CSV table of C-alpha atoms in Angstrom, one decimal:
chain,number,residue,atom,x,y,z
A,1,UNK,CA,-47.6,49.8,87.8
A,2,UNK,CA,-50.7,49.5,86.4
A,3,UNK,CA,-51.1,47.9,82.8
A,4,UNK,CA,-53.6,47.6,80.3
A,5,UNK,CA,-53.6,44.5,78.3
A,6,UNK,CA,-56.1,44.3,75.5
A,7,UNK,CA,-57.2,42.0,72.9
A,8,UNK,CA,-60.0,41.3,70.1
A,9,UNK,CA,-60.4,40.5,66.4
A,10,UNK,CA,-58.4,41.9,63.9
A,11,UNK,CA,-60.2,41.5,60.7
A,12,UNK,CA,-63.9,42.4,60.1
A,13,UNK,CA,-66.3,42.5,57.4
A,14,UNK,CA,-68.4,45.4,56.6
A,15,UNK,CA,-71.8,45.1,58.8
A,16,UNK,CA,-70.1,42.7,61.5
A,17,UNK,CA,-69.9,43.4,65.2
A,18,UNK,CA,-66.2,44.6,66.8
A,19,UNK,CA,-65.4,43.1,70.1
A,20,UNK,CA,-62.3,44.2,72.1
A,21,UNK,CA,-61.7,43.7,75.7
A,22,UNK,CA,-59.1,45.3,78.1
A,23,UNK,CA,-58.0,43.8,81.3
A,24,UNK,CA,-56.3,45.8,84.1
A,25,UNK,CA,-53.3,44.6,86.1
A,26,UNK,CA,-51.7,45.6,88.8
A,27,UNK,CA,-53.6,48.5,89.9
A,28,UNK,CA,-57.1,49.5,91.6
A,29,UNK,CA,-60.0,49.1,89.1
A,30,UNK,CA,-62.9,50.3,91.1
A,31,UNK,CA,-62.0,53.9,91.5
A,32,UNK,CA,-61.5,54.8,87.8
A,33,UNK,CA,-63.4,55.6,84.5
A,34,UNK,CA,-62.0,53.1,81.6
A,35,UNK,CA,-62.1,54.5,78.0
A,36,UNK,CA,-61.8,53.5,74.6
A,37,UNK,CA,-59.9,55.7,72.0
A,38,UNK,CA,-59.4,55.2,68.1
A,39,UNK,CA,-56.9,56.1,65.7
A,40,UNK,CA,-57.6,55.8,62.1
A,41,UNK,CA,-54.3,55.0,59.9
A,42,UNK,CA,-52.5,58.3,59.8
A,43,UNK,CA,-54.8,60.4,61.5
A,44,UNK,CA,-55.7,61.7,64.8
A,45,UNK,CA,-57.5,60.5,68.3
A,46,UNK,CA,-61.0,60.0,68.7
A,47,UNK,CA,-62.8,59.5,71.9
A,48,UNK,CA,-65.2,56.4,71.6
A,49,UNK,CA,-66.5,56.0,75.1
A,50,UNK,CA,-66.1,55.3,79.0
A,51,UNK,CA,-67.1,53.2,81.7
A,52,UNK,CA,-67.1,53.6,85.6
A,53,UNK,CA,-67.0,50.5,87.7
A,54,UNK,CA,-70.6,50.8,88.7
A,55,UNK,CA,-71.8,50.5,84.8
A,56,UNK,CA,-72.2,54.3,84.2
A,57,UNK,CA,-71.3,54.9,80.8
A,58,UNK,CA,-70.9,57.9,78.5
A,59,UNK,CA,-70.4,57.8,74.5
A,60,UNK,CA,-69.1,60.0,72.1
A,61,UNK,CA,-72.5,61.3,70.5
A,62,UNK,CA,-71.2,60.6,67.0
A,63,UNK,CA,-71.0,56.7,67.6
A,64,UNK,CA,-73.4,56.5,70.4
A,65,UNK,CA,-76.1,54.1,68.2
A,66,UNK,CA,-73.5,51.5,67.6
A,67,UNK,CA,-71.4,51.5,70.8
A,68,UNK,CA,-71.9,49.6,73.6
A,69,UNK,CA,-68.9,49.5,76.8
A,70,UNK,CA,-69.4,46.8,79.3
A,71,UNK,CA,-67.4,45.9,82.5
A,72,UNK,CA,-66.4,42.8,84.2
A,73,UNK,CA,-65.4,43.8,87.7
A,74,UNK,CA,-65.0,40.3,88.7
A,75,UNK,CA,-62.1,40.3,86.2
A,76,UNK,CA,-61.0,43.6,86.0
A,77,UNK,CA,-62.1,44.1,82.6
A,78,UNK,CA,-64.1,46.0,80.1
A,79,UNK,CA,-65.1,45.6,76.7
A,80,UNK,CA,-66.2,47.5,73.7
A,81,UNK,CA,-68.5,46.4,71.0
A,82,UNK,CA,-69.3,48.6,67.9
A,83,UNK,CA,-72.0,47.4,65.8
A,84,UNK,CA,-72.4,47.7,61.8
A,85,UNK,CA,-68.8,48.6,61.1
A,86,UNK,CA,-67.9,49.9,57.7
A,87,UNK,CA,-64.2,50.9,56.4
A,88,UNK,CA,-64.5,54.1,58.1
A,89,UNK,CA,-64.2,52.1,61.6
A,90,UNK,CA,-60.5,50.8,60.3
A,91,UNK,CA,-58.2,52.0,63.0
A,92,UNK,CA,-55.8,51.4,66.1
A,93,UNK,CA,-58.1,51.0,69.0
A,94,UNK,CA,-56.8,51.9,72.4
A,95,UNK,CA,-57.8,51.4,76.1
A,96,UNK,CA,-56.9,53.7,78.7
A,97,UNK,CA,-57.6,54.7,82.4
A,98,UNK,CA,-58.7,58.1,83.2
A,99,UNK,CA,-57.4,59.7,86.3
A,100,UNK,CA,-59.5,61.8,88.3
A,101,UNK,CA,-58.3,65.7,88.3
A,102,UNK,CA,-60.4,67.0,90.8
A,103,UNK,CA,-63.7,68.8,91.1
A,104,UNK,CA,-65.1,72.3,90.1
A,105,UNK,CA,-68.7,73.6,91.1
A,106,UNK,CA,-69.7,70.1,91.6
A,107,UNK,CA,-68.5,68.6,88.2
A,108,UNK,CA,-65.5,66.2,87.8
A,109,UNK,CA,-62.8,65.9,85.2
A,110,UNK,CA,-60.7,63.2,84.2
A,111,UNK,CA,-58.0,62.6,81.7
A,112,UNK,CA,-56.2,59.8,80.3
A,113,UNK,CA,-53.2,58.5,82.0
A,114,UNK,CA,-52.3,54.9,81.4
A,115,UNK,CA,-53.0,53.6,78.0
A,116,UNK,CA,-52.9,50.0,76.4
A,117,UNK,CA,-50.6,49.2,73.7
A,118,UNK,CA,-53.5,49.4,70.9
A,119,UNK,CA,-55.2,46.8,68.4
A,120,UNK,CA,-55.2,47.3,65.0
A,121,UNK,CA,-58.7,46.4,63.4
A,122,UNK,CA,-59.3,46.4,59.6
A,123,UNK,CA,-62.9,46.3,58.2
A,124,UNK,CA,-62.5,44.9,54.7
A,125,UNK,CA,-64.5,43.0,52.6
B,1,UNK,CA,-68.8,69.9,70.5
B,2,UNK,CA,-65.4,71.6,72.0
B,3,UNK,CA,-63.2,71.8,69.0
B,4,UNK,CA,-59.5,71.7,69.2
B,5,UNK,CA,-56.9,73.3,67.0
B,6,UNK,CA,-53.5,73.0,67.1
B,7,UNK,CA,-50.6,75.0,65.4
B,8,UNK,CA,-48.4,74.3,63.6
B,9,UNK,CA,-49.3,71.0,61.9
B,10,UNK,CA,-45.6,70.4,61.4
B,11,UNK,CA,-42.5,71.8,63.0
B,12,UNK,CA,-39.0,71.3,61.8
B,13,UNK,CA,-36.2,71.9,64.5
B,14,UNK,CA,-32.9,70.8,65.5
B,15,UNK,CA,-31.6,69.2,68.7
B,16,UNK,CA,-31.1,71.9,71.4
B,17,UNK,CA,-34.0,74.2,70.0
B,18,UNK,CA,-36.7,75.7,72.0
B,19,UNK,CA,-40.1,74.8,70.4
B,20,UNK,CA,-43.6,75.6,71.2
B,21,UNK,CA,-46.9,74.3,70.3
B,22,UNK,CA,-50.3,76.0,70.3
B,23,UNK,CA,-53.6,74.5,70.9
B,24,UNK,CA,-56.8,76.6,70.7
B,25,UNK,CA,-60.2,75.7,72.0
B,26,UNK,CA,-63.5,76.5,70.3
B,27,UNK,CA,-64.8,77.5,74.0
B,28,UNK,CA,-63.2,78.2,77.2
B,29,UNK,CA,-62.3,74.8,79.0
B,30,UNK,CA,-60.4,76.7,82.0
B,31,UNK,CA,-57.8,74.5,82.7
B,32,UNK,CA,-58.9,70.9,81.4
B,33,UNK,CA,-56.2,70.3,79.0
B,34,UNK,CA,-53.7,67.4,78.5
B,35,UNK,CA,-50.8,67.2,76.2
B,36,UNK,CA,-49.6,63.6,74.8
B,37,UNK,CA,-46.7,62.5,73.0
B,38,UNK,CA,-47.0,59.7,70.4
B,39,UNK,CA,-44.3,57.7,68.3
B,40,UNK,CA,-45.0,55.7,65.3
B,41,UNK,CA,-46.7,52.6,66.4
B,42,UNK,CA,-47.1,53.5,70.0
B,43,UNK,CA,-49.9,54.5,72.5
B,44,UNK,CA,-49.9,58.2,73.2
B,45,UNK,CA,-47.8,59.1,76.3
B,46,UNK,CA,-49.3,61.6,78.8
B,47,UNK,CA,-47.0,64.5,79.5
B,48,UNK,CA,-48.9,67.4,80.9
B,49,UNK,CA,-52.5,67.8,82.7
B,50,UNK,CA,-54.4,70.4,84.2
B,51,UNK,CA,-52.7,72.5,81.5
B,52,UNK,CA,-49.5,72.8,83.5
B,53,UNK,CA,-48.9,70.1,85.7
B,54,UNK,CA,-46.1,67.8,84.6
B,55,UNK,CA,-46.9,64.0,84.8
B,56,UNK,CA,-44.3,62.0,86.8
B,57,UNK,CA,-41.6,61.1,85.3
B,58,UNK,CA,-41.4,63.4,82.6
B,59,UNK,CA,-38.7,65.4,81.7
B,60,UNK,CA,-38.5,68.9,83.2
B,61,UNK,CA,-37.6,70.4,79.7
B,62,UNK,CA,-41.5,70.0,79.0
B,63,UNK,CA,-44.0,72.6,80.2
B,64,UNK,CA,-47.2,73.6,79.7
B,65,UNK,CA,-49.1,76.9,79.9
B,66,UNK,CA,-52.3,78.8,79.3
B,67,UNK,CA,-56.0,78.9,80.4
B,68,UNK,CA,-59.3,79.3,78.9
B,69,UNK,CA,-59.0,79.0,75.2
B,70,UNK,CA,-55.5,79.2,74.3
B,71,UNK,CA,-52.6,76.8,75.7
B,72,UNK,CA,-49.0,76.0,74.8
B,73,UNK,CA,-46.6,73.1,75.1
B,74,UNK,CA,-43.1,74.3,75.1
B,75,UNK,CA,-40.1,72.1,75.0
B,76,UNK,CA,-36.9,74.2,76.4
B,77,UNK,CA,-33.9,72.1,74.7
B,78,UNK,CA,-34.9,69.7,72.1
B,79,UNK,CA,-33.4,66.2,72.6
B,80,UNK,CA,-33.3,63.1,69.9
B,81,UNK,CA,-36.0,61.3,71.7
B,82,UNK,CA,-38.3,64.1,71.6
B,83,UNK,CA,-39.1,64.1,67.9
B,84,UNK,CA,-42.7,62.8,67.8
B,85,UNK,CA,-46.7,64.0,67.2
B,86,UNK,CA,-47.8,66.0,69.9
B,87,UNK,CA,-51.7,66.0,70.7
B,88,UNK,CA,-53.4,68.4,73.3
B,89,UNK,CA,-57.2,67.0,74.3
B,90,UNK,CA,-59.8,68.7,76.4
B,91,UNK,CA,-61.6,67.1,79.1
B,92,UNK,CA,-64.0,69.5,80.1
B,93,UNK,CA,-66.7,68.3,78.0
B,94,UNK,CA,-66.3,64.6,77.0
B,95,UNK,CA,-62.9,64.5,75.3
B,96,UNK,CA,-61.6,66.0,72.1
B,97,UNK,CA,-58.0,66.4,70.7
B,98,UNK,CA,-56.5,68.3,68.4
B,99,UNK,CA,-55.4,67.2,65.0
B,100,UNK,CA,-51.7,66.9,66.1
B,101,UNK,CA,-48.3,68.4,65.6
B,102,UNK,CA,-45.6,66.3,63.9
B,103,UNK,CA,-42.0,67.7,65.4
B,104,UNK,CA,-39.6,66.8,62.8
B,105,UNK,CA,-35.9,66.8,62.8
B,106,UNK,CA,-34.7,69.9,60.5
């Protein structure tokens, strides 16, 4: 049974860099995409970006200029960095595994099937 | 960007009721749609993928249907554990979620 354990700083000041890590236990790491998603207080879910074990990344265009997702395959971990945070970045941040749904006309599709418990990040001066 | 719109935003129902939540995509996403259940303070939990495939371990009272731009999640007979918020998500082009439907006890 795969489990995702995440950690990182929970309180930041404006302009600082958010840094979170997610470790994968109990399952294969190298055959999945891995994502970060966030949820502001009382609001819906927003996808931040994803990474494959090879290091290939994709980011939400709205956050792309501030986001870096990296992977450490030796530790079965992946990490999120979000620079220049503001109060609008206050949210619960989740890591998640993406399962392959299959392909259609040469494109592949993935959905999130296992989620971490979430890390609350508050940005406040 | 593909926008996802859920309706209703809030739904009041009783144990034993049959309920349906609708999700509409701003463009065709074929069947690349998932449904999640989220309870307060918890991570989302996958219920349905590929519009109508039931995730392993999810009770059979949950079902999904639809394709293209219109999708539904149906709970055939509400149980006390089902009162939660439900999100649809498209995965045809990156990932976007609906705004959520809060299912409340009437």
